PDB file of N, CA and C in Angstrom:
ATOM      1  N   MET H 169     -89.328-135.284-149.203  1.00  0.00           N
ATOM      2  CA  MET H 169     -88.314-135.225-147.810  1.00  0.00           C
ATOM      3  C   MET H 169     -88.288-137.021-148.108  1.00  0.00           C
ATOM      4  N   GLN H 170     -87.098-137.217-147.703  1.00  0.00           N
ATOM      5  CA  GLN H 170     -86.307-138.511-147.817  1.00  0.00           C
ATOM      6  C   GLN H 170     -86.792-139.480-147.014  1.00  0.00           C
ATOM      7  N   GLU H 171     -87.319-140.539-146.400  1.00  0.00           N
ATOM      8  CA  GLU H 171     -87.569-141.262-145.240  1.00  0.00           C
ATOM      9  C   GLU H 171     -86.244-141.514-144.693  1.00  0.00           C
ATOM     10  N   ASP H 172     -86.346-141.379-143.045  1.00  0.00           N
ATOM     11  CA  ASP H 172     -85.145-142.192-142.361  1.00  0.00           C
ATOM     12  C   ASP H 172     -85.534-143.862-142.197  1.00  0.00           C
ATOM     13  N   LYS H 173     -84.554-144.539-143.019  1.00  0.00           N
ATOM     14  CA  LYS H 173     -84.661-145.973-142.873  1.00  0.00           C
ATOM     15  C   LYS H 173     -84.718-146.555-141.224  1.00  0.00           C
ATOM     16  N   SER H 174     -83.933-145.816-140.315  1.00  0.00           N
ATOM     17  CA  SER H 174     -83.189-146.372-139.052  1.00  0.00           C
ATOM     18  C   SER H 174     -84.499-146.440-138.402  1.00  0.00           C
ATOM     19  N   GLU H 175     -85.634-145.477-138.415  1.00  0.00           N
ATOM     20  CA  GLU H 175     -86.878-145.731-137.863  1.00  0.00           C
ATOM     21  C   GLU H 175     -87.768-146.372-138.288  1.00  0.00           C
ATOM     22  N   ARG H 176     -87.588-147.160-139.102  1.00  0.00           N
ATOM     23  CA  ARG H 176     -88.384-148.328-139.546  1.00  0.00           C
ATOM     24  C   ARG H 176     -87.877-149.325-138.524  1.00  0.00           C
ATOM     25  N   ARG H 177     -86.708-149.474-138.286  1.00  0.00           N
ATOM     26  CA  ARG H 177     -86.327-150.428-137.939  1.00  0.00           C
ATOM     27  C   ARG H 177     -86.847-151.143-136.633  1.00  0.00           C
ATOM     28  N   ARG H 178     -86.788-152.156-136.170  1.00  0.00           N
ATOM     29  CA  ARG H 178     -87.455-152.915-135.053  1.00  0.00           C
ATOM     30  C   ARG H 178     -86.050-152.377-133.997  1.00  0.00           C
ATOM     31  N   ASP H 179     -85.009-152.971-134.492  1.00  0.00           N
ATOM     32  CA  ASP H 179     -84.219-152.961-133.179  1.00  0.00           C
ATOM     33  C   ASP H 179     -82.370-151.854-133.614  1.00  0.00           C
ATOM     34  N   LYS H 180     -81.771-151.522-132.660  1.00  0.00           N
ATOM     35  CA  LYS H 180     -80.736-150.462-133.121  1.00  0.00           C
ATOM     36  C   LYS H 180     -79.542-151.616-133.583  1.00  0.00           C
ATOM     37  N   ARG H 181     -78.929-151.152-134.754  1.00  0.00           N
ATOM     38  CA  ARG H 181     -77.759-151.488-135.425  1.00  0.00           C
ATOM     39  C   ARG H 181     -76.614-151.009-134.436  1.00  0.00           C
ATOM     40  N   HIS H 182     -76.181-151.853-134.357  1.00  0.00           N
ATOM     41  CA  HIS H 182     -74.469-151.453-133.958  1.00  0.00           C
ATOM     42  C   HIS H 182     -73.308-151.914-134.529  1.00  0.00           C
ATOM     43  N   PRO H 183     -72.157-150.956-134.922  1.00  0.00           N
ATOM     44  CA  PRO H 183     -70.985-151.588-135.381  1.00  0.00           C
ATOM     45  C   PRO H 183     -70.811-152.866-135.410  1.00  0.00           C
ATOM     46  N   ALA H 184     -69.963-153.893-136.613  1.00  0.00           N
ATOM     47  CA  ALA H 184     -69.771-154.972-136.287  1.00  0.00           C
ATOM     48  C   ALA H 184     -68.118-155.029-136.904  1.00  0.00           C
ATOM     49  N   ASN H 185     -68.064-154.731-138.174  1.00  0.00           N
ATOM     50  CA  ASN H 185     -66.862-154.966-138.877  1.00  0.00           C
ATOM     51  C   ASN H 185     -66.028-155.978-138.610  1.00  0.00           C
ATOM     52  N   VAL H 186     -67.200-157.391-139.230  1.00  0.00           N
ATOM     53  CA  VAL H 186     -66.656-158.918-138.878  1.00  0.00           C
ATOM     54  C   VAL H 186     -66.699-159.395-139.919  1.00  0.00           C
ATOM     55  N   ARG H 187     -65.422-160.048-140.787  1.00  0.00           N
ATOM     56  CA  ARG H 187     -65.505-160.831-141.626  1.00  0.00           C
ATOM     57  C   ARG H 187     -66.087-161.889-141.631  1.00  0.00           C
ATOM     58  N   THR H 188     -66.930-162.496-142.992  1.00  0.00           N
ATOM     59  CA  THR H 188     -67.731-163.835-143.515  1.00  0.00           C
ATOM     60  C   THR H 188     -67.706-163.949-144.308  1.00  0.00           C
ATOM     61  N   GLU H 189     -68.191-165.388-144.174  1.00  0.00           N
ATOM     62  CA  GLU H 189     -68.819-166.021-145.649  1.00  0.00           C
ATOM     63  C   GLU H 189     -70.144-165.749-146.075  1.00  0.00           C
ATOM     64  N   ILE H 190     -70.382-165.631-147.184  1.00  0.00           N
ATOM     65  CA  ILE H 190     -71.751-165.322-147.735  1.00  0.00           C
ATOM     66  C   ILE H 190     -71.916-166.961-148.266  1.00  0.00           C
ATOM     67  N   LEU H 191     -72.850-167.309-148.299  1.00  0.00           N
ATOM     68  CA  LEU H 191     -73.564-168.628-148.536  1.00  0.00           C
ATOM     69  C   LEU H 191     -74.582-168.498-149.478  1.00  0.00           C
ATOM     70  N   TYR H 192     -74.751-168.582-150.905  1.00  0.00           N
ATOM     71  CA  TYR H 192     -75.754-168.091-151.509  1.00  0.00           C
ATOM     72  C   TYR H 192     -75.997-169.236-152.800  1.00  0.00           C
ATOM     73  N   ASN H 193     -76.801-169.703-153.263  1.00  0.00           N
ATOM     74  CA  ASN H 193     -77.338-170.465-154.284  1.00  0.00           C
ATOM     75  C   ASN H 193     -75.867-171.617-154.409  1.00  0.00           C
ATOM     76  N   GLY H 194     -75.684-171.984-153.849  1.00  0.00           N
ATOM     77  CA  GLY H 194     -74.599-172.988-153.798  1.00  0.00           C
ATOM     78  C   GLY H 194     -72.921-172.308-153.731  1.00  0.00           C
ATOM     79  N   ARG H 195     -72.965-170.773-153.667  1.00  0.00           N
ATOM     80  CA  ARG H 195     -71.629-170.678-153.920  1.00  0.00           C
ATOM     81  C   ARG H 195     -71.143-169.697-152.796  1.00  0.00           C
ATOM     82  N   VAL H 196     -69.945-169.286-152.262  1.00  0.00           N
ATOM     83  CA  VAL H 196     -69.613-168.971-151.060  1.00  0.00           C
ATOM     84  C   VAL H 196     -68.901-167.774-152.127  1.00  0.00           C
ATOM     85  N   TYR H 197     -69.508-166.449-151.214  1.00  0.00           N
ATOM     86  CA  TYR H 197     -68.508-164.946-151.419  1.00  0.00           C
ATOM     87  C   TYR H 197     -68.008-164.445-150.023  1.00  0.00           C
ATOM     88  N   GLY H 198     -67.182-163.773-150.072  1.00  0.00           N
ATOM     89  CA  GLY H 198     -66.505-162.966-148.937  1.00  0.00           C
ATOM     90  C   GLY H 198     -66.853-162.134-148.891  1.00  0.00           C
ATOM     91  N   GLY H 199     -67.164-161.584-147.880  1.00  0.00           N
ATOM     92  CA  GLY H 199     -67.938-159.943-147.476  1.00  0.00           C
ATOM     93  C   GLY H 199     -67.370-159.582-146.132  1.00  0.00           C
ATOM     94  N   VAL H 200     -68.154-158.563-145.647  1.00  0.00           N
ATOM     95  CA  VAL H 200     -67.823-157.885-144.131  1.00  0.00           C
ATOM     96  C   VAL H 200     -69.252-157.696-143.114  1.00  0.00           C
ATOM     97  N   ILE H 201     -69.478-158.021-142.505  1.00  0.00           N
ATOM     98  CA  ILE H 201     -70.867-157.839-141.489  1.00  0.00           C
ATOM     99  C   ILE H 201     -70.464-156.315-141.170  1.00  0.00           C
ATOM    100  N   GLU H 202     -70.915-155.355-141.653  1.00  0.00           N
ATOM    101  CA  GLU H 202     -70.922-153.841-140.971  1.00  0.00           C
ATOM    102  C   GLU H 202     -71.622-153.622-139.830  1.00  0.00           C
ATOM    103  N   ASN H 203     -72.812-153.935-139.718  1.00  0.00           N
ATOM    104  CA  ASN H 203     -73.559-153.676-138.585  1.00  0.00           C
ATOM    105  C   ASN H 203     -74.895-155.091-138.592  1.00  0.00           C
ATOM    106  N   LEU H 204     -74.721-155.124-136.754  1.00  0.00           N
ATOM    107  CA  LEU H 204     -75.624-156.255-136.641  1.00  0.00           C
ATOM    108  C   LEU H 204     -76.812-155.531-135.682  1.00  0.00           C
ATOM    109  N   SER H 205     -78.076-155.856-135.686  1.00  0.00           N
ATOM    110  CA  SER H 205     -78.902-155.975-134.775  1.00  0.00           C
ATOM    111  C   SER H 205     -79.434-157.109-134.355  1.00  0.00           C
ATOM    112  N   ALA H 206     -80.470-157.077-132.965  1.00  0.00           N
ATOM    113  CA  ALA H 206     -81.248-158.361-132.560  1.00  0.00           C
ATOM    114  C   ALA H 206     -81.810-159.141-134.054  1.00  0.00           C
ATOM    115  N   SER H 207     -82.217-158.246-134.970  1.00  0.00           N
ATOM    116  CA  SER H 207     -83.032-158.866-135.955  1.00  0.00           C
ATOM    117  C   SER H 207     -82.773-158.795-137.268  1.00  0.00           C
ATOM    118  N   GLY H 208     -81.452-157.907-137.661  1.00  0.00           N
ATOM    119  CA  GLY H 208     -80.895-157.834-139.030  1.00  0.00           C
ATOM    120  C   GLY H 208     -79.488-157.715-138.735  1.00  0.00           C
ATOM    121  N   ALA H 209     -78.999-157.246-140.407  1.00  0.00           N
ATOM    122  CA  ALA H 209     -77.797-157.127-140.705  1.00  0.00           C
ATOM    123  C   ALA H 209     -77.499-156.861-141.681  1.00  0.00           C
ATOM    124  N   GLY H 210     -76.299-155.673-141.461  1.00  0.00           N
ATOM    125  CA  GLY H 210     -76.258-155.067-143.060  1.00  0.00           C
ATOM    126  C   GLY H 210     -74.696-155.592-143.028  1.00  0.00           C
ATOM    127  N   ILE H 211     -74.459-155.881-144.970  1.00  0.00           N
ATOM    128  CA  ILE H 211     -73.380-156.761-144.733  1.00  0.00           C
ATOM    129  C   ILE H 211     -72.744-155.990-146.278  1.00  0.00           C
ATOM    130  N   VAL H 212     -71.634-156.179-146.483  1.00  0.00           N
ATOM    131  CA  VAL H 212     -70.871-155.859-147.897  1.00  0.00           C
ATOM    132  C   VAL H 212     -69.985-156.545-148.597  1.00  0.00           C
ATOM    133  N   THR H 213     -70.231-156.898-149.701  1.00  0.00           N
ATOM    134  CA  THR H 213     -69.343-158.119-150.213  1.00  0.00           C
ATOM    135  C   THR H 213     -68.348-158.026-150.373  1.00  0.00           C
ATOM    136  N   ASP H 214     -67.213-158.655-150.899  1.00  0.00           N
ATOM    137  CA  ASP H 214     -65.637-158.299-151.121  1.00  0.00           C
ATOM    138  C   ASP H 214     -66.495-158.156-153.109  1.00  0.00           C
ATOM    139  N   GLN H 215     -64.988-157.783-153.348  1.00  0.00           N
ATOM    140  CA  GLN H 215     -65.453-157.420-154.864  1.00  0.00           C
ATOM    141  C   GLN H 215     -65.595-158.901-155.863  1.00  0.00           C
ATOM    142  N   LEU H 216     -66.652-159.029-156.394  1.00  0.00           N
ATOM    143  CA  LEU H 216     -66.752-160.078-157.183  1.00  0.00           C
ATOM    144  C   LEU H 216     -66.765-160.185-158.710  1.00  0.00           C
ATOM    145  N   GLU H 217     -66.039-161.464-158.767  1.00  0.00           N
ATOM    146  CA  GLU H 217     -65.856-161.961-160.018  1.00  0.00           C
ATOM    147  C   GLU H 217     -66.739-161.348-161.532  1.00  0.00           C
ATOM    148  N   LYS H 218     -67.967-161.856-160.825  1.00  0.00           N
ATOM    149  CA  LYS H 218     -68.987-161.795-161.765  1.00  0.00           C
ATOM    150  C   LYS H 218     -70.151-161.228-161.451  1.00  0.00           C
ATOM    151  N   GLU H 219     -71.452-160.494-162.026  1.00  0.00           N
ATOM    152  CA  GLU H 219     -72.771-159.862-161.327  1.00  0.00           C
ATOM    153  C   GLU H 219     -73.279-160.959-160.727  1.00  0.00           C
ATOM    154  N   VAL H 220     -74.418-160.986-159.387  1.00  0.00           N
ATOM    155  CA  VAL H 220     -74.922-162.263-158.539  1.00  0.00           C
ATOM    156  C   VAL H 220     -75.977-161.327-159.113  1.00  0.00           C
ATOM    157  N   ASP H 221     -77.327-162.260-158.536  1.00  0.00           N
ATOM    158  CA  ASP H 221     -78.483-161.405-158.620  1.00  0.00           C
ATOM    159  C   ASP H 221     -79.053-161.934-157.070  1.00  0.00           C
ATOM    160  N   PHE H 222     -78.543-160.772-156.452  1.00  0.00           N
ATOM    161  CA  PHE H 222     -79.336-161.467-154.724  1.00  0.00           C
ATOM    162  C   PHE H 222     -80.253-160.770-154.882  1.00  0.00           C
ATOM    163  N   VAL H 223     -81.378-161.735-154.896  1.00  0.00           N
ATOM    164  CA  VAL H 223     -82.986-161.851-155.314  1.00  0.00           C
ATOM    165  C   VAL H 223     -83.967-161.400-153.369  1.00  0.00           C
ATOM    166  N   GLN H 224     -84.529-160.544-153.671  1.00  0.00           N
ATOM    167  CA  GLN H 224     -85.498-160.461-152.295  1.00  0.00           C
ATOM    168  C   GLN H 224     -86.012-161.696-151.736  1.00  0.00           C
ATOM    169  N   TYR H 225     -86.064-161.779-150.362  1.00  0.00           N
ATOM    170  CA  TYR H 225     -86.832-162.824-150.240  1.00  0.00           C
ATOM    171  C   TYR H 225     -86.001-164.100-149.798  1.00  0.00           C
ATOM    172  N   ASP H 226     -84.839-163.823-151.082  1.00  0.00           N
ATOM    173  CA  ASP H 226     -84.147-165.096-150.768  1.00  0.00           C
ATOM    174  C   ASP H 226     -83.641-165.631-149.592  1.00  0.00           C
ATOM    175  N   THR H 227     -82.982-166.981-148.974  1.00  0.00           N
ATOM    176  CA  THR H 227     -82.713-167.168-148.337  1.00  0.00           C
ATOM    177  C   THR H 227     -80.846-167.135-148.110  1.00  0.00           C
ATOM    178  N   LEU H 228     -80.150-167.193-147.292  1.00  0.00           N
ATOM    179  CA  LEU H 228     -78.751-167.187-147.431  1.00  0.00           C
ATOM    180  C   LEU H 228     -78.019-167.463-146.116  1.00  0.00           C
ATOM    181  N   GLU H 229     -76.791-167.804-146.223  1.00  0.00           N
ATOM    182  CA  GLU H 229     -75.976-167.983-144.757  1.00  0.00           C
ATOM    183  C   GLU H 229     -75.081-166.821-144.403  1.00  0.00           C
ATOM    184  N   LEU H 230     -74.979-166.403-143.207  1.00  0.00           N
ATOM    185  CA  LEU H 230     -73.721-165.828-142.783  1.00  0.00           C
ATOM    186  C   LEU H 230     -72.914-167.082-141.958  1.00  0.00           C
ATOM    187  N   LYS H 231     -71.324-166.999-142.568  1.00  0.00           N
ATOM    188  CA  LYS H 231     -70.481-167.886-141.188  1.00  0.00           C
ATOM    189  C   LYS H 231     -69.725-167.183-141.043  1.00  0.00           C
ATOM    190  N   PHE H 232     -69.223-167.005-139.579  1.00  0.00           N
ATOM    191  CA  PHE H 232     -68.253-166.340-139.170  1.00  0.00           C
ATOM    192  C   PHE H 232     -67.796-166.686-137.815  1.00  0.00           C
ATOM    193  N   ARG H 233     -66.608-165.999-137.326  1.00  0.00           N
ATOM    194  CA  ARG H 233     -66.143-166.387-136.253  1.00  0.00           C
ATOM    195  C   ARG H 233     -66.205-165.163-135.221  1.00  0.00           C
ATOM    196  N   SER H 234     -66.384-165.458-133.854  1.00  0.00           N
ATOM    197  CA  SER H 234     -66.153-164.321-132.667  1.00  0.00           C
ATOM    198  C   SER H 234     -64.709-164.215-132.601  1.00  0.00           C
ATOM    199  N   THR H 235     -64.462-163.214-131.974  1.00  0.00           N
ATOM    200  CA  THR H 235     -62.941-162.547-131.599  1.00  0.00           C
ATOM    201  C   THR H 235     -62.722-164.014-130.677  1.00  0.00           C
ATOM    202  N   ALA H 236     -63.455-164.809-130.087  1.00  0.00           N
ATOM    203  CA  ALA H 236     -63.207-165.909-129.401  1.00  0.00           C
ATOM    204  C   ALA H 236     -62.855-167.145-129.806  1.00  0.00           C
ATOM    205  N   GLY H 237     -62.925-166.878-131.156  1.00  0.00           N
ATOM    206  CA  GLY H 237     -62.934-168.450-132.365  1.00  0.00           C
ATOM    207  C   GLY H 237     -63.879-168.883-132.271  1.00  0.00           C
ATOM    208  N   GLU H 238     -64.735-168.722-131.687  1.00  0.00           N
ATOM    209  CA  GLU H 238     -66.400-169.635-132.106  1.00  0.00           C
ATOM    210  C   GLU H 238     -67.081-169.000-133.463  1.00  0.00           C
ATOM    211  N   GLU H 239     -67.518-170.264-133.746  1.00  0.00           N
ATOM    212  CA  GLU H 239     -68.100-170.407-135.267  1.00  0.00           C
ATOM    213  C   GLU H 239     -69.242-170.201-135.481  1.00  0.00           C
ATOM    214  N   PHE H 240     -69.863-169.132-135.883  1.00  0.00           N
ATOM    215  CA  PHE H 240     -71.565-169.503-135.579  1.00  0.00           C
ATOM    216  C   PHE H 240     -72.209-169.328-137.525  1.00  0.00           C
ATOM    217  N   HIS H 241     -72.886-170.017-137.550  1.00  0.00           N
ATOM    218  CA  HIS H 241     -73.691-169.946-138.762  1.00  0.00           C
ATOM    219  C   HIS H 241     -75.193-169.167-138.451  1.00  0.00           C
ATOM    220  N   ILE H 242     -75.537-168.209-139.556  1.00  0.00           N
ATOM    221  CA  ILE H 242     -77.176-167.556-139.270  1.00  0.00           C
ATOM    222  C   ILE H 242     -77.531-167.247-141.011  1.00  0.00           C
ATOM    223  N   LYS H 243     -79.010-167.889-140.660  1.00  0.00           N
ATOM    224  CA  LYS H 243     -79.662-168.318-141.993  1.00  0.00           C
ATOM    225  C   LYS H 243     -80.343-166.320-142.163  1.00  0.00           C
ATOM    226  N   CYS H 244     -80.415-165.913-143.014  1.00  0.00           N
ATOM    227  CA  CYS H 244     -81.215-164.458-143.164  1.00  0.00           C
ATOM    228  C   CYS H 244     -81.954-164.190-144.242  1.00  0.00           C
ATOM    229  N   THR H 245     -82.773-163.723-144.477  1.00  0.00           N
ATOM    230  CA  THR H 245     -83.682-163.487-145.792  1.00  0.00           C
ATOM    231  C   THR H 245     -82.814-162.050-146.022  1.00  0.00           C
ATOM    232  N   ILE H 246     -82.710-162.315-147.356  1.00  0.00           N
ATOM    233  CA  ILE H 246     -82.594-160.983-148.187  1.00  0.00           C
ATOM    234  C   ILE H 246     -83.259-159.839-148.238  1.00  0.00           C
ATOM    235  N   MET H 247     -83.393-158.690-147.443  1.00  0.00           N
ATOM    236  CA  MET H 247     -84.639-157.676-147.855  1.00  0.00           C
ATOM    237  C   MET H 247     -84.640-156.572-148.480  1.00  0.00           C
ATOM    238  N   TRP H 248     -83.076-156.731-149.331  1.00  0.00           N
ATOM    239  CA  TRP H 248     -82.747-155.538-150.030  1.00  0.00           C
ATOM    240  C   TRP H 248     -81.389-155.967-150.506  1.00  0.00           C
ATOM    241  N   ALA H 249     -80.660-155.301-151.638  1.00  0.00           N
ATOM    242  CA  ALA H 249     -79.813-155.400-152.513  1.00  0.00           C
ATOM    243  C   ALA H 249     -79.378-154.731-153.172  1.00  0.00           C
ATOM    244  N   SER H 250     -78.070-153.929-152.998  1.00  0.00           N
ATOM    245  CA  SER H 250     -77.731-152.785-154.122  1.00  0.00           C
ATOM    246  C   SER H 250     -76.392-152.658-154.435  1.00  0.00           C
ATOM    247  N   TYR H 251     -75.791-152.277-155.672  1.00  0.00           N
ATOM    248  CA  TYR H 251     -74.385-152.141-156.047  1.00  0.00           C
ATOM    249  C   TYR H 251     -73.683-150.838-155.064  1.00  0.00           C
ATOM    250  N   ILE H 252     -72.975-151.126-154.830  1.00  0.00           N
ATOM    251  CA  ILE H 252     -71.953-149.837-154.306  1.00  0.00           C
ATOM    252  C   ILE H 252     -71.439-149.111-155.243  1.00  0.00           C
ATOM    253  N   THR H 253     -70.726-149.942-156.320  1.00  0.00           N
ATOM    254  CA  THR H 253     -70.659-149.235-157.577  1.00  0.00           C
ATOM    255  C   THR H 253     -70.821-150.341-158.578  1.00  0.00           C
ATOM    256  N   PRO H 254     -71.364-150.049-159.340  1.00  0.00           N
ATOM    257  CA  PRO H 254     -71.673-151.257-160.657  1.00  0.00           C
ATOM    258  C   PRO H 254     -70.372-151.835-161.173  1.00  0.00           C
ATOM    259  N   GLN H 255     -69.248-150.681-161.597  1.00  0.00           N
ATOM    260  CA  GLN H 255     -68.160-151.174-162.328  1.00  0.00           C
ATOM    261  C   GLN H 255     -67.263-152.279-161.071  1.00  0.00           C
ATOM    262  N   ASN H 256     -66.947-152.014-160.124  1.00  0.00           N
ATOM    263  CA  ASN H 256     -66.615-153.107-159.586  1.00  0.00           C
ATOM    264  C   ASN H 256     -66.906-154.551-158.658  1.00  0.00           C
ATOM    265  N   LEU H 257     -68.276-154.776-158.695  1.00  0.00           N
ATOM    266  CA  LEU H 257     -68.977-155.750-158.664  1.00  0.00           C
ATOM    267  C   LEU H 257     -69.193-156.175-156.937  1.00  0.00           C
ATOM    268  N   ARG H 258     -69.207-154.920-156.667  1.00  0.00           N
ATOM    269  CA  ARG H 258     -69.653-154.855-154.876  1.00  0.00           C
ATOM    270  C   ARG H 258     -70.943-154.540-154.722  1.00  0.00           C
ATOM    271  N   TYR H 259     -71.577-155.159-153.547  1.00  0.00           N
ATOM    272  CA  TYR H 259     -72.713-155.386-153.426  1.00  0.00           C
ATOM    273  C   TYR H 259     -73.265-154.377-151.740  1.00  0.00           C
ATOM    274  N   ARG H 260     -73.946-153.963-151.446  1.00  0.00           N
ATOM    275  CA  ARG H 260     -74.525-153.927-150.337  1.00  0.00           C
ATOM    276  C   ARG H 260     -76.026-154.642-149.794  1.00  0.00           C
ATOM    277  N   ILE H 261     -75.968-155.173-148.544  1.00  0.00           N
ATOM    278  CA  ILE H 261     -77.219-156.488-149.059  1.00  0.00           C
ATOM    279  C   ILE H 261     -77.302-156.057-147.260  1.00  0.00           C
ATOM    280  N   GLY H 262     -79.251-155.672-147.092  1.00  0.00           N
ATOM    281  CA  GLY H 262     -79.965-155.615-145.978  1.00  0.00           C
ATOM    282  C   GLY H 262     -80.305-157.133-145.476  1.00  0.00           C
ATOM    283  N   LEU H 263     -80.054-157.670-144.374  1.00  0.00           N
ATOM    284  CA  LEU H 263     -80.702-159.017-144.198  1.00  0.00           C
ATOM    285  C   LEU H 263     -81.759-158.554-143.158  1.00  0.00           C
ATOM    286  N   GLU H 264     -82.272-159.853-143.137  1.00  0.00           N
ATOM    287  CA  GLU H 264     -83.216-159.896-141.832  1.00  0.00           C
ATOM    288  C   GLU H 264     -82.993-161.203-141.124  1.00  0.00           C
ATOM    289  N   LEU H 265     -82.244-161.350-140.070  1.00  0.00           N
ATOM    290  CA  LEU H 265     -82.277-162.740-139.434  1.00  0.00           C
ATOM    291  C   LEU H 265     -83.516-163.779-139.239  1.00  0.00           C
ATOM    292  N   VAL H 266     -82.798-165.281-139.462  1.00  0.00           N
ATOM    293  CA  VAL H 266     -84.053-165.918-139.324  1.00  0.00           C
ATOM    294  C   VAL H 266     -83.977-166.667-138.264  1.00  0.00           C
ATOM    295  N   GLY H 267     -84.856-167.035-136.926  1.00  0.00           N
ATOM    296  CA  GLY H 267     -85.054-167.343-136.042  1.00  0.00           C
ATOM    297  C   GLY H 267     -83.957-166.510-134.720  1.00  0.00           C
ATOM    298  N   LYS H 268     -83.540-167.031-133.597  1.00  0.00           N
ATOM    299  CA  LYS H 268     -82.958-166.121-132.721  1.00  0.00           C
ATOM    300  C   LYS H 268     -81.772-166.204-132.654  1.00  0.00           C
ATOM    301  N   HIS H 269     -80.849-165.663-132.703  1.00  0.00           N
ATOM    302  CA  HIS H 269     -79.196-165.900-132.667  1.00  0.00           C
ATOM    303  C   HIS H 269     -78.528-164.906-131.431  1.00  0.00           C
ATOM    304  N   TRP H 270     -79.142-165.009-130.469  1.00  0.00           N
ATOM    305  CA  TRP H 270     -78.496-164.424-129.694  1.00  0.00           C
ATOM    306  C   TRP H 270     -76.961-163.941-129.193  1.00  0.00           C
ATOM    307  N   ASP H 271     -76.398-165.487-128.775  1.00  0.00           N
ATOM    308  CA  ASP H 271     -75.359-166.045-128.748  1.00  0.00           C
ATOM    309  C   ASP H 271     -74.440-165.678-129.976  1.00  0.00           C
ATOM    310  N   ALA H 272     -74.732-165.505-130.940  1.00  0.00           N
ATOM    311  CA  ALA H 272     -73.874-165.059-132.174  1.00  0.00           C
ATOM    312  C   ALA H 272     -73.721-163.579-132.156  1.00  0.00           C
ATOM    313  N   ILE H 273     -74.715-162.782-131.789  1.00  0.00           N
ATOM    314  CA  ILE H 273     -74.441-161.538-131.919  1.00  0.00           C
ATOM    315  C   ILE H 273     -74.709-160.511-130.876  1.00  0.00           C
ATOM    316  N   SER H 274     -74.763-161.197-129.720  1.00  0.00           N
ATOM    317  CA  SER H 274     -74.522-160.338-128.334  1.00  0.00           C
ATOM    318  C   SER H 274     -73.651-159.626-127.959  1.00  0.00           C
ATOM    319  N   GLN H 275     -72.208-160.185-128.445  1.00  0.00           N
ATOM    320  CA  GLN H 275     -71.454-160.207-128.061  1.00  0.00           C
ATOM    321  C   GLN H 275     -70.768-158.683-129.244  1.00  0.00           C
ATOM    322  N   PHE H 276     -71.424-158.635-129.961  1.00  0.00           N
ATOM    323  CA  PHE H 276     -71.606-157.327-130.917  1.00  0.00           C
ATOM    324  C   PHE H 276     -72.343-156.333-130.349  1.00  0.00           C
ATOM    325  N   LEU H 277     -73.543-156.243-129.333  1.00  0.00           N
ATOM    326  CA  LEU H 277     -74.265-155.445-129.309  1.00  0.00           C
ATOM    327  C   LEU H 277     -74.104-154.704-128.050  1.00  0.00           C
TER     328      LEU H 277
END
């Protein structure tokens, strides 16, 4: 039987659908924050030009704007990363937020 990953999460995830910049290892990638919770986020990258090794437990930063135009920078730890499909170089990444970012995420919850 397959384990339901949502049962392991501390906080309920909420749909976000917010454009973001992903700052990782000195590079900037485009993507979308698909969902947010008080402690984590699920993101999908845009199609990338070449393969990227998103390493578990590395830190990255998400940079995005609220609907009111306020800019947020959130540090995150990579919990897992996987290809959506290998041939088009898009990734789905599960993140844990580093620190408290209630101002940035409360509008999406």
